[in-house]
Tab-separated table of C-alpha atoms and ligand atoms in Angstrom:
chain	number	residue	atom	x	y	z
A	184	MET	CA	73.456	25.312	-30.409
A	185	ILE	CA	73.066	24.302	-26.933
A	186	VAL	CA	70.423	26.179	-24.849
A	187	PRO	CA	70.966	25.277	-21.234
A	188	GLN	CA	68.183	26.094	-18.383
A	189	ALA	CA	69.341	28.513	-15.985
A	190	SER	CA	70.927	27.485	-12.761
A	191	ARG	CA	68.579	29.378	-10.797
A	192	LEU	CA	65.948	27.465	-12.039
A	193	ARG	CA	67.142	23.932	-11.161
A	194	ASP	CA	65.352	23.467	-7.545
A	195	VAL	CA	61.923	25.162	-9.179
A	196	ARG	CA	58.981	23.276	-9.332
A	197	TYR	CA	55.394	23.523	-9.908
A	198	ASP	CA	54.400	19.562	-10.745
A	199	ILE	CA	50.942	20.491	-10.819
A	200	ARG	CA	51.629	22.098	-13.952
A	201	GLY	CA	54.442	19.856	-14.818
A	202	PRO	CA	54.617	16.501	-16.190
A	203	VAL	CA	50.949	14.912	-15.679
A	204	LEU	CA	49.694	18.208	-17.681
A	205	SER	CA	52.401	17.484	-20.406
A	206	ARG	CA	50.865	13.415	-20.842
A	207	ALA	CA	47.185	15.176	-20.630
A	208	ARG	CA	48.028	16.740	-23.387
A	209	GLN	CA	49.288	14.184	-25.520
A	210	LEU	CA	46.608	12.015	-24.732
A	211	GLU	CA	43.835	14.807	-26.044
A	212	SER	CA	46.492	15.222	-29.568
A	213	GLN	CA	45.499	11.444	-30.029
A	214	GLY	CA	41.983	12.582	-29.981
A	215	HIS	CA	41.123	11.595	-25.819
A	216	GLN	CA	39.127	13.225	-23.721
A	217	ILE	CA	40.228	14.078	-20.653
A	218	LEU	CA	37.917	15.332	-17.460
A	219	LYS	CA	40.271	17.361	-15.200
A	220	LEU	CA	39.757	18.773	-12.254
A	221	ASN	CA	42.688	19.833	-11.335
A	222	LEU	CA	42.882	23.439	-11.873
A	223	GLY	CA	41.119	25.767	-9.409
A	224	ASN	CA	39.824	27.631	-12.702
A	225	PRO	CA	35.592	28.508	-12.411
A	226	ALA	CA	35.312	29.526	-16.068
A	227	PRO	CA	35.324	26.688	-18.008
A	228	PHE	CA	32.652	24.826	-15.066
A	229	GLY	CA	30.303	27.775	-16.040
A	230	LEU	CA	30.916	29.879	-13.060
A	231	TYR	CA	31.048	33.012	-14.914
A	232	ALA	CA	31.336	36.707	-13.357
A	233	PRO	CA	28.232	38.763	-13.370
A	234	GLY	CA	27.424	41.122	-16.086
A	235	ALA	CA	27.761	43.833	-14.668
A	236	VAL	CA	31.670	43.558	-14.061
A	237	LEU	CA	31.947	42.632	-17.826
A	238	ALA	CA	29.559	45.740	-18.671
A	239	ASP	CA	32.749	47.816	-16.783
A	240	VAL	CA	35.400	46.404	-18.191
A	241	ALA	CA	33.855	46.700	-21.613
A	242	GLN	CA	33.060	50.762	-20.813
A	243	GLY	CA	36.512	51.087	-19.279
A	244	ILE	CA	38.510	49.776	-22.174
A	245	ALA	CA	38.587	52.421	-24.732
A	246	ASP	CA	40.038	54.784	-21.316
A	247	ALA	CA	42.911	51.110	-20.660
A	248	GLN	CA	45.411	52.030	-23.977
A	249	GLY	CA	47.654	53.520	-21.857
A	250	TYR	CA	50.239	52.411	-19.159
A	251	SER	CA	49.060	52.731	-16.240
A	252	ASP	CA	50.189	54.101	-12.818
A	253	ALA	CA	52.635	50.659	-12.267
A	254	ARG	CA	50.526	50.206	-8.993
A	255	GLY	CA	47.296	50.222	-10.504
A	256	ILE	CA	44.764	52.452	-11.418
A	257	TYR	CA	43.329	54.467	-8.770
A	258	PRO	CA	39.475	53.589	-8.347
A	259	ALA	CA	40.642	50.405	-8.044
A	260	ARG	CA	42.631	50.497	-5.681
A	261	LEU	CA	40.762	53.111	-3.967
A	262	ALA	CA	37.849	50.115	-4.398
A	263	VAL	CA	40.776	47.648	-2.569
A	264	ALA	CA	42.012	49.811	0.323
A	265	GLU	CA	37.816	50.152	1.100
A	266	ARG	CA	37.636	46.555	1.069
A	267	TYR	CA	39.441	45.837	4.483
A	268	ALA	CA	38.597	49.124	5.918
A	269	GLY	CA	37.488	48.601	8.837
A	270	VAL	CA	39.004	45.131	9.299
A	271	VAL	CA	42.449	46.576	8.504
A	272	PRO	CA	43.418	49.665	10.007
A	273	GLY	CA	45.504	52.388	8.079
A	274	VAL	CA	45.009	50.970	4.845
A	275	GLY	CA	44.658	53.526	1.919
A	276	PRO	CA	44.997	53.692	-2.180
A	277	ASP	CA	48.312	53.939	-1.230
A	278	ASP	CA	49.094	50.685	-0.006
A	279	VAL	CA	47.475	49.160	-2.725
A	280	PHE	CA	49.735	47.145	-5.604
A	281	LEU	CA	47.939	45.723	-7.856
A	282	GLY	CA	49.012	42.548	-9.777
A	283	ASN	CA	48.390	40.192	-12.465
A	284	GLY	CA	47.238	37.806	-10.497
A	285	VAL	CA	48.334	36.995	-6.900
A	286	SER	CA	51.074	34.705	-8.691
A	287	GLU	CA	52.757	37.961	-9.561
A	288	LEU	CA	52.409	39.788	-6.770
A	289	ILE	CA	53.810	36.820	-4.448
A	290	VAL	CA	56.968	36.598	-6.740
A	291	MET	CA	57.518	40.269	-6.454
A	292	ALA	CA	57.288	40.420	-3.040
A	293	LEU	CA	59.389	37.515	-2.669
A	294	GLN	CA	61.704	39.419	-5.108
A	295	ALA	CA	61.958	42.708	-3.069
A	296	LEU	CA	62.576	40.746	0.130
A	297	LEU	CA	65.292	37.483	0.049
A	298	ASP	CA	69.316	37.478	-0.498
A	299	ASP	CA	70.813	33.800	-1.660
A	300	GLY	CA	70.164	31.426	1.148
A	301	ASP	CA	67.462	33.668	3.139
A	302	GLU	CA	64.609	31.025	4.102
A	303	VAL	CA	60.673	31.498	4.136
A	304	LEU	CA	58.551	29.337	6.121
A	305	ILE	CA	55.529	27.894	4.186
A	306	PRO	CA	52.906	25.383	5.401
A	307	SER	CA	53.187	21.475	3.800
A	308	PRO	CA	51.185	21.500	1.616
A	309	ASP	CA	51.238	24.627	0.144
A	310	TYR	CA	50.216	26.474	-3.058
A	311	PRO	CA	53.572	25.591	-4.644
A	312	LEU	CA	53.249	28.566	-6.277
A	313	TRP	CA	55.063	29.760	-3.293
A	314	THR	CA	57.799	27.186	-2.950
A	315	GLY	CA	58.592	27.694	-6.487
A	316	ALA	CA	58.875	31.438	-6.301
A	317	VAL	CA	61.282	31.407	-2.845
A	318	SER	CA	63.511	28.891	-4.949
A	319	LEU	CA	63.457	31.328	-8.392
A	320	CYS	CA	64.516	34.344	-6.107
A	321	GLY	CA	67.613	32.265	-4.454
A	322	GLY	CA	65.871	31.298	-1.431
A	323	ARG	CA	65.136	28.518	0.655
A	324	ALA	CA	61.659	27.314	1.152
A	325	VAL	CA	61.332	25.932	5.096
A	326	HIS	CA	58.019	24.033	5.207
A	327	TYR	CA	55.939	24.051	8.965
A	328	ARG	CA	53.743	20.947	9.153
A	329	CYS	CA	49.898	21.279	8.938
A	330	VAL	CA	48.225	18.525	10.883
A	331	GLU	CA	45.739	16.271	9.166
A	332	SER	CA	44.459	14.718	11.950
A	333	ALA	CA	44.104	18.441	13.627
A	334	GLY	CA	41.750	19.346	10.217
A	335	TRP	CA	45.107	20.387	8.354
A	336	ALA	CA	45.738	22.965	11.015
A	337	PRO	CA	49.421	24.588	11.162
A	338	ASP	CA	51.854	22.814	13.994
A	339	LEU	CA	52.691	25.957	15.394
A	340	SER	CA	55.957	24.268	17.785
A	341	HIS	CA	57.069	22.687	14.187
A	342	ALA	CA	56.733	26.291	12.483
A	343	ALA	CA	58.135	28.007	15.917
A	344	ALA	CA	61.025	25.151	15.529
A	345	GLN	CA	62.120	25.578	11.432
A	346	ILE	CA	63.487	29.102	13.056
A	347	THR	CA	66.876	30.435	12.290
A	348	ALA	CA	69.039	33.218	11.608
A	349	ARG	CA	68.777	33.719	7.967
A	350	THR	CA	64.265	33.643	7.664
A	351	ARG	CA	62.558	36.153	6.959
A	352	ALA	CA	59.233	35.734	6.872
A	353	ILE	CA	56.473	33.755	7.347
A	354	VAL	CA	53.765	32.440	4.627
A	355	ILE	CA	50.165	32.074	5.767
A	356	ILE	CA	47.896	30.398	3.422
A	357	ASN	CA	44.352	31.210	4.307
A	358	PRO	CA	41.813	29.211	3.713
A	359	ASN	CA	44.394	27.347	2.627
A	360	ASN	CA	44.441	25.429	-0.487
A	361	PRO	CA	44.794	22.255	-1.320
A	362	THR	CA	43.172	20.895	1.784
A	363	GLY	CA	40.154	23.745	2.227
A	364	ALA	CA	40.907	24.512	5.595
A	365	VAL	CA	40.187	27.939	7.691
A	366	TYR	CA	42.229	28.337	10.846
A	367	SER	CA	40.947	29.106	14.027
A	368	ARG	CA	41.854	32.852	16.313
A	369	ASP	CA	44.305	31.111	17.801
A	370	THR	CA	46.376	29.683	14.929
A	371	VAL	CA	46.434	32.655	13.195
A	372	LEU	CA	47.811	34.284	16.346
A	373	GLY	CA	49.800	31.461	16.508
A	374	LEU	CA	51.351	31.923	13.647
A	375	LEU	CA	51.517	35.727	13.860
A	376	ASP	CA	53.209	35.676	17.178
A	377	LEU	CA	56.413	33.673	15.494
A	378	ALA	CA	56.537	36.780	13.213
A	379	ARG	CA	56.357	39.392	16.206
A	380	ARG	CA	59.065	37.416	18.078
A	381	HIS	CA	61.299	36.459	15.250
A	382	ASN	CA	61.293	39.961	13.444
A	383	LEU	CA	59.121	37.580	9.972
A	384	LEU	CA	57.324	39.821	7.507
A	385	VAL	CA	53.561	38.351	7.675
A	386	LEU	CA	52.789	37.340	3.827
A	387	ALA	CA	49.243	36.256	4.194
A	388	ASP	CA	48.023	34.907	0.771
A	389	GLU	CA	44.318	34.961	1.261
A	390	ILE	CA	42.553	34.766	-2.186
A	391	TYR	CA	39.543	32.106	-0.280
A	392	ASP	CA	39.003	34.843	2.406
A	393	LYS	CA	34.917	34.734	0.671
A	394	ILE	CA	34.868	30.870	-0.121
A	395	LEU	CA	33.512	29.119	2.913
A	396	TYR	CA	31.009	27.142	4.441
A	397	GLU	CA	28.444	26.711	7.027
A	398	ASP	CA	29.440	28.485	10.093
A	399	ALA	CA	33.483	29.476	9.011
A	400	VAL	CA	35.204	32.371	9.892
A	401	HIS	CA	37.610	33.977	7.810
A	402	GLU	CA	40.691	35.391	10.417
A	403	CYS	CA	42.609	38.020	7.747
A	404	ALA	CA	45.726	37.902	9.405
A	405	ALA	CA	46.554	41.895	9.349
A	406	ALA	CA	43.325	42.620	10.553
A	407	LEU	CA	44.986	40.785	14.015
A	408	ALA	CA	48.604	41.470	14.167
A	409	PRO	CA	48.268	45.960	13.007
A	410	ASP	CA	51.594	45.924	14.857
A	411	LEU	CA	53.381	43.338	12.429
A	412	LEU	CA	54.355	44.807	8.377
A	413	VAL	CA	51.503	42.695	6.977
A	414	LEU	CA	51.096	41.696	2.865
A	415	THR	CA	47.757	40.610	2.380
A	416	LEU	CA	47.006	38.722	-1.236
A	417	CYS	CA	43.604	38.766	-2.789
A	418	GLY	CA	42.503	38.832	-6.421
A	419	LEU	CA	39.724	38.580	-8.304
A	420	SER	CA	40.277	34.550	-9.572
A	421	LYS	CA	38.277	32.567	-6.995
A	422	THR	CA	35.640	34.706	-5.189
A	423	TYR	CA	34.672	37.109	-8.103
A	424	ARG	CA	35.604	33.710	-11.005
A	425	LEU	CA	37.491	35.983	-13.031
A	426	ALA	CA	40.553	34.137	-13.278
A	427	GLY	CA	41.131	34.671	-16.752
A	428	PHE	CA	41.499	38.276	-16.197
A	429	ARG	CA	44.793	37.782	-14.212
A	430	SER	CA	44.196	40.598	-11.318
A	431	GLY	CA	45.039	40.377	-7.471
A	432	TRP	CA	46.209	43.216	-5.106
A	433	LEU	CA	48.768	43.167	-2.481
A	434	VAL	CA	48.172	45.056	0.678
A	435	VAL	CA	50.544	46.672	2.676
A	436	SER	CA	49.590	47.027	6.058
A	437	GLY	CA	51.583	47.594	9.717
A	438	PRO	CA	54.701	50.032	10.557
A	439	ARG	CA	56.009	51.126	7.125
A	440	ARG	CA	58.661	53.217	8.567
A	441	ASP	CA	61.213	50.407	9.170
A	442	ALA	CA	60.358	48.973	6.309
A	443	ALA	CA	60.869	51.535	3.691
A	444	GLU	CA	63.553	49.664	1.964
A	445	TYR	CA	61.918	46.832	1.288
A	446	LEU	CA	58.807	49.189	0.004
A	447	GLU	CA	60.825	51.154	-2.313
A	448	GLY	CA	62.693	47.562	-3.530
A	449	LEU	CA	58.593	46.483	-4.341
A	450	GLU	CA	57.385	49.712	-5.931
A	451	LEU	CA	60.636	49.322	-8.531
A	452	LEU	CA	59.779	45.520	-9.152
A	453	ALA	CA	55.832	47.174	-9.664
A	454	ASN	CA	57.375	49.874	-11.790
A	455	MET	CA	59.992	47.556	-13.466
A	456	ARG	CA	56.801	45.853	-15.113
A	457	LEU	CA	55.304	49.187	-15.723
A	458	CYS	CA	51.972	48.545	-14.682
A	459	PRO	CA	48.975	45.206	-14.437
A	460	ASN	CA	46.923	44.958	-17.104
A	461	VAL	CA	44.828	47.479	-17.788
A	462	PRO	CA	41.488	45.906	-18.956
A	463	ALA	CA	41.051	43.841	-15.798
A	464	GLN	CA	41.471	46.498	-13.392
A	465	TYR	CA	38.228	48.316	-14.414
A	466	ALA	CA	37.079	45.387	-13.322
A	467	ILE	CA	38.170	45.588	-9.554
A	468	HIS	CA	36.113	48.117	-8.645
A	469	THR	CA	32.401	46.676	-9.679
A	470	ALA	CA	33.380	42.784	-8.094
A	471	LEU	CA	34.107	44.384	-5.384
A	472	SER	CA	31.335	46.173	-4.757
A	473	GLY	CA	29.088	43.861	-2.815
A	474	ARG	CA	26.201	43.607	-5.157
A	475	GLN	CA	27.145	40.886	-6.704
A	476	ASP	CA	29.196	38.100	-4.832
A	477	ILE	CA	29.613	34.293	-4.312
A	478	GLY	CA	27.804	33.615	-1.118
A	479	GLU	CA	24.839	32.416	-2.363
A	480	LEU	CA	26.734	29.162	-4.367
A	481	LEU	CA	27.938	28.457	-0.834
A	482	GLN	CA	24.301	28.892	0.819
A	483	PRO	CA	22.083	24.949	1.867
A	484	GLY	CA	21.071	24.642	-2.381
A	485	GLY	CA	24.189	26.491	-3.439
A	486	ARG	CA	25.846	25.796	-6.065
A	487	LEU	CA	29.276	25.134	-4.889
A	488	ARG	CA	27.823	24.141	-1.436
A	489	ASP	CA	26.000	21.280	-3.069
A	490	GLN	CA	28.916	20.372	-4.871
A	491	ARG	CA	31.214	20.410	-2.137
A	492	ASP	CA	28.902	17.971	0.151
A	493	HIS	CA	28.327	15.284	-3.280
A	494	ALA	CA	31.985	15.399	-3.601
A	495	TRP	CA	33.236	15.249	-0.191
A	496	ARG	CA	30.489	11.998	0.220
A	497	ARG	CA	31.099	10.397	-2.809
A	498	MET	CA	34.580	10.105	-2.518
A	499	THR	CA	34.870	8.731	1.503
A	500	GLU	CA	32.303	6.082	0.391
A	501	ILE	CA	35.425	4.447	-1.624
A	502	PRO	CA	37.398	1.947	0.446
A	503	GLY	CA	40.182	2.993	2.144
A	504	VAL	CA	39.539	6.534	1.698
A	505	ASP	CA	39.246	9.291	3.989
A	506	CYS	CA	39.124	13.110	3.645
A	507	VAL	CA	39.102	15.892	5.990
A	508	LYS	CA	35.602	17.877	4.636
A	509	PRO	CA	37.101	21.379	3.581
A	510	ALA	CA	35.440	24.207	5.535
A	511	ALA	CA	36.476	26.832	2.556
A	512	ALA	CA	37.812	26.797	-0.736
A	513	LEU	CA	37.440	24.750	-4.189
A	514	TYR	CA	39.368	21.546	-3.376
A	515	LEU	CA	38.722	18.001	-1.629
A	516	PHE	CA	42.174	17.123	-0.101
A	517	PRO	CA	41.801	12.821	0.028
A	518	ARG	CA	43.820	10.814	1.812
A	519	LEU	CA	44.464	7.229	-0.100
A	520	ASP	CA	44.822	4.967	3.803
A	521	PRO	CA	48.665	3.271	2.677
A	522	GLU	CA	47.038	0.139	4.705
A	523	VAL	CA	44.687	-0.463	1.403
A	524	TYR	CA	46.784	1.368	-1.429
A	525	LYS	CA	50.585	1.251	-1.114
A	526	VAL	CA	51.287	3.829	-3.272
A	527	SER	CA	55.171	4.751	-3.007
A	528	ASP	CA	55.124	7.592	-6.324
A	529	ASP	CA	51.608	9.634	-6.204
A	530	GLU	CA	52.594	11.613	-9.207
A	531	GLN	CA	52.561	8.010	-10.960
A	532	LEU	CA	49.567	7.015	-9.344
A	533	VAL	CA	48.013	10.429	-11.057
A	534	ILE	CA	49.520	9.300	-14.608
A	535	ASP	CA	47.807	6.073	-14.496
A	536	LEU	CA	44.851	6.851	-13.309
A	537	LEU	CA	44.773	10.199	-16.384
A	538	GLU	CA	46.011	6.141	-18.910
A	539	GLN	CA	43.255	4.284	-17.028
A	540	GLN	CA	40.610	6.760	-16.799
A	541	HIS	CA	41.450	9.934	-18.505
A	542	LEU	CA	40.612	11.847	-15.320
A	543	LEU	CA	43.018	14.582	-14.564
A	544	LEU	CA	43.778	14.957	-10.887
A	545	SER	CA	46.689	16.455	-8.557
A	546	HIS	CA	49.086	14.436	-6.843
A	547	GLY	CA	49.886	15.386	-2.543
A	548	THR	CA	53.291	16.230	-3.377
A	549	GLY	CA	52.920	18.123	-5.871
A	550	PHE	CA	51.885	20.304	-2.983
A	551	ASN	CA	54.761	20.159	-1.102
A	552	LEU	CA	53.697	17.317	1.273
A	553	PRO	CA	56.419	14.726	2.043
A	554	SER	CA	54.066	11.763	1.870
A	555	THR	CA	52.594	10.090	-1.121
A	556	ASP	CA	49.104	9.681	0.379
A	557	HIS	CA	47.199	12.159	-1.777
A	558	LEU	CA	45.831	13.758	-4.235
A	559	ARG	CA	43.478	16.825	-4.795
A	560	LEU	CA	40.043	16.923	-7.035
A	561	VAL	CA	38.535	20.413	-7.235
A	562	TYR	CA	35.060	20.311	-6.862
A	563	LEU	CA	34.106	23.320	-9.251
A	564	ALA	CA	32.102	20.330	-12.216
A	565	ASP	CA	28.283	20.008	-11.400
A	566	VAL	CA	27.293	17.217	-9.489
A	567	GLY	CA	26.748	14.876	-12.342
A	568	VAL	CA	30.452	15.956	-13.522
A	569	LEU	CA	31.696	15.716	-9.916
A	570	ASP	CA	29.614	11.746	-9.493
A	571	ASP	CA	31.361	10.702	-13.232
A	572	ALA	CA	34.888	11.637	-12.069
A	573	ILE	CA	34.633	10.228	-8.213
A	574	GLY	CA	33.050	6.749	-9.584
A	575	ARG	CA	36.232	6.141	-12.134
A	576	LEU	CA	39.011	7.294	-9.506
A	577	ALA	CA	36.873	4.123	-7.166
A	578	THR	CA	36.666	2.239	-10.851
A	579	PHE	CA	40.615	2.664	-11.286
A	580	LEU	CA	41.190	1.871	-6.948
A	581	GLU	CA	39.916	-1.051	-6.987
A	582	SER	CA	43.134	-3.101	-8.531
A	583	TYR	CA	45.513	-0.802	-8.787
A	584	HIS	CA	48.886	-1.422	-7.718
A	585	GLN	CA	52.415	-0.065	-7.386
B	627	PLP	N1	47.026	31.286	-4.013
B	627	PLP	C1	46.792	30.069	-3.763
B	627	PLP	C2	46.714	29.524	-2.592
B	627	PLP	C3	45.925	29.792	-5.149
B	627	PLP	O1	45.643	29.160	-5.054
B	627	PLP	C4	45.477	30.592	-6.234
B	627	PLP	C5	45.322	29.905	-7.663
B	627	PLP	O2	45.491	28.551	-7.595
B	627	PLP	C6	47.381	31.404	-6.861
B	627	PLP	C7	47.851	31.568	-5.511
B	627	PLP	C8	46.848	32.704	-7.949
B	627	PLP	O3	45.963	33.324	-7.667
B	627	PLP	P1	45.743	34.103	-9.068
B	627	PLP	O4	44.855	33.475	-9.931
B	627	PLP	O5	45.831	35.419	-8.534
B	627	PLP	O6	47.398	34.748	-9.580
């Protein structure tokens, strides 16, 4: 029997876990060991959540056997609301939806919003689930440019020029994956102003809001625009090092009245999936209690800070490679100078690197970047492993031709 794929999947792409990963699996099945720096997954690199968080999950497990409230258990929603208290006005537990990771909530937020052909403004490069999820929901992802020479800040005039009568929402990924950029207050205000002038829902993906280096300051979009409907998304995967728990939240802020129908749709979708995974919700209260945050890993001498600095230094020592130093998150997004490396297919480059050096990175076009001159490296591994990986990349590039 031929089983065709749903046509709605035709335009859905998620290349960072696509053909390259399949090739890596093949090589592994042949007995090769692959060094994987392609996924922002802290635990495999020995970055674990504090014991107190795990203890609370273990303690809650007996009470976690039934479905919970579709939006999530009350103490966890209260803890999320308190995380934003004093920053975003008027947020309470009833404005919080918990989900199986930010990923599930992204899809729900778009499913509740989009009719066929509706458009959503998304940064380029992006975290590609956003683009894929818009397509999945029948919408059209329209990308606004982020400018490398400006530290990957969004180009506000380009964003404004992309708006049409069909534009329904604007996605802000700040701090950004894959670029590691943290947007200035003026940039966030500029994006919010576009939303204000064109009646757009603001979808603020702030999953890296506390993974900041040096003097970087995160500007929470919802805090700067209490007059706009903003959905803020964040979760336990990165800051709290619990990616496998699949636990995230969506916070609704701003004027709810005009959005009552949309919010009812969101609630309907939350109800349809019954509830998010309940045991993982028991991690939220303790993780957010403030006793154990990621701060010390980010200070000078802290693991993530050292790894970022080391990886960036080694990467930019490779001839023909430059890289905006990331101010946040877990990634380097280096550029291969097209004068030095003539790359017409960056996915092929990543496959060739994988085959020759058994090193798995991600290609820039997988993040909906139009040019083929970028790679993404995750610097969660310790300094020795990063040294080895970047050494392998340098050796590979020395003789690489397409
Ligand atoms: N948003 C961004 C910007 C991400 O980088 C990621 C994961 O890498 C996600 C969302 C998905 O997070 P979660 O694990 O909560 O589904």
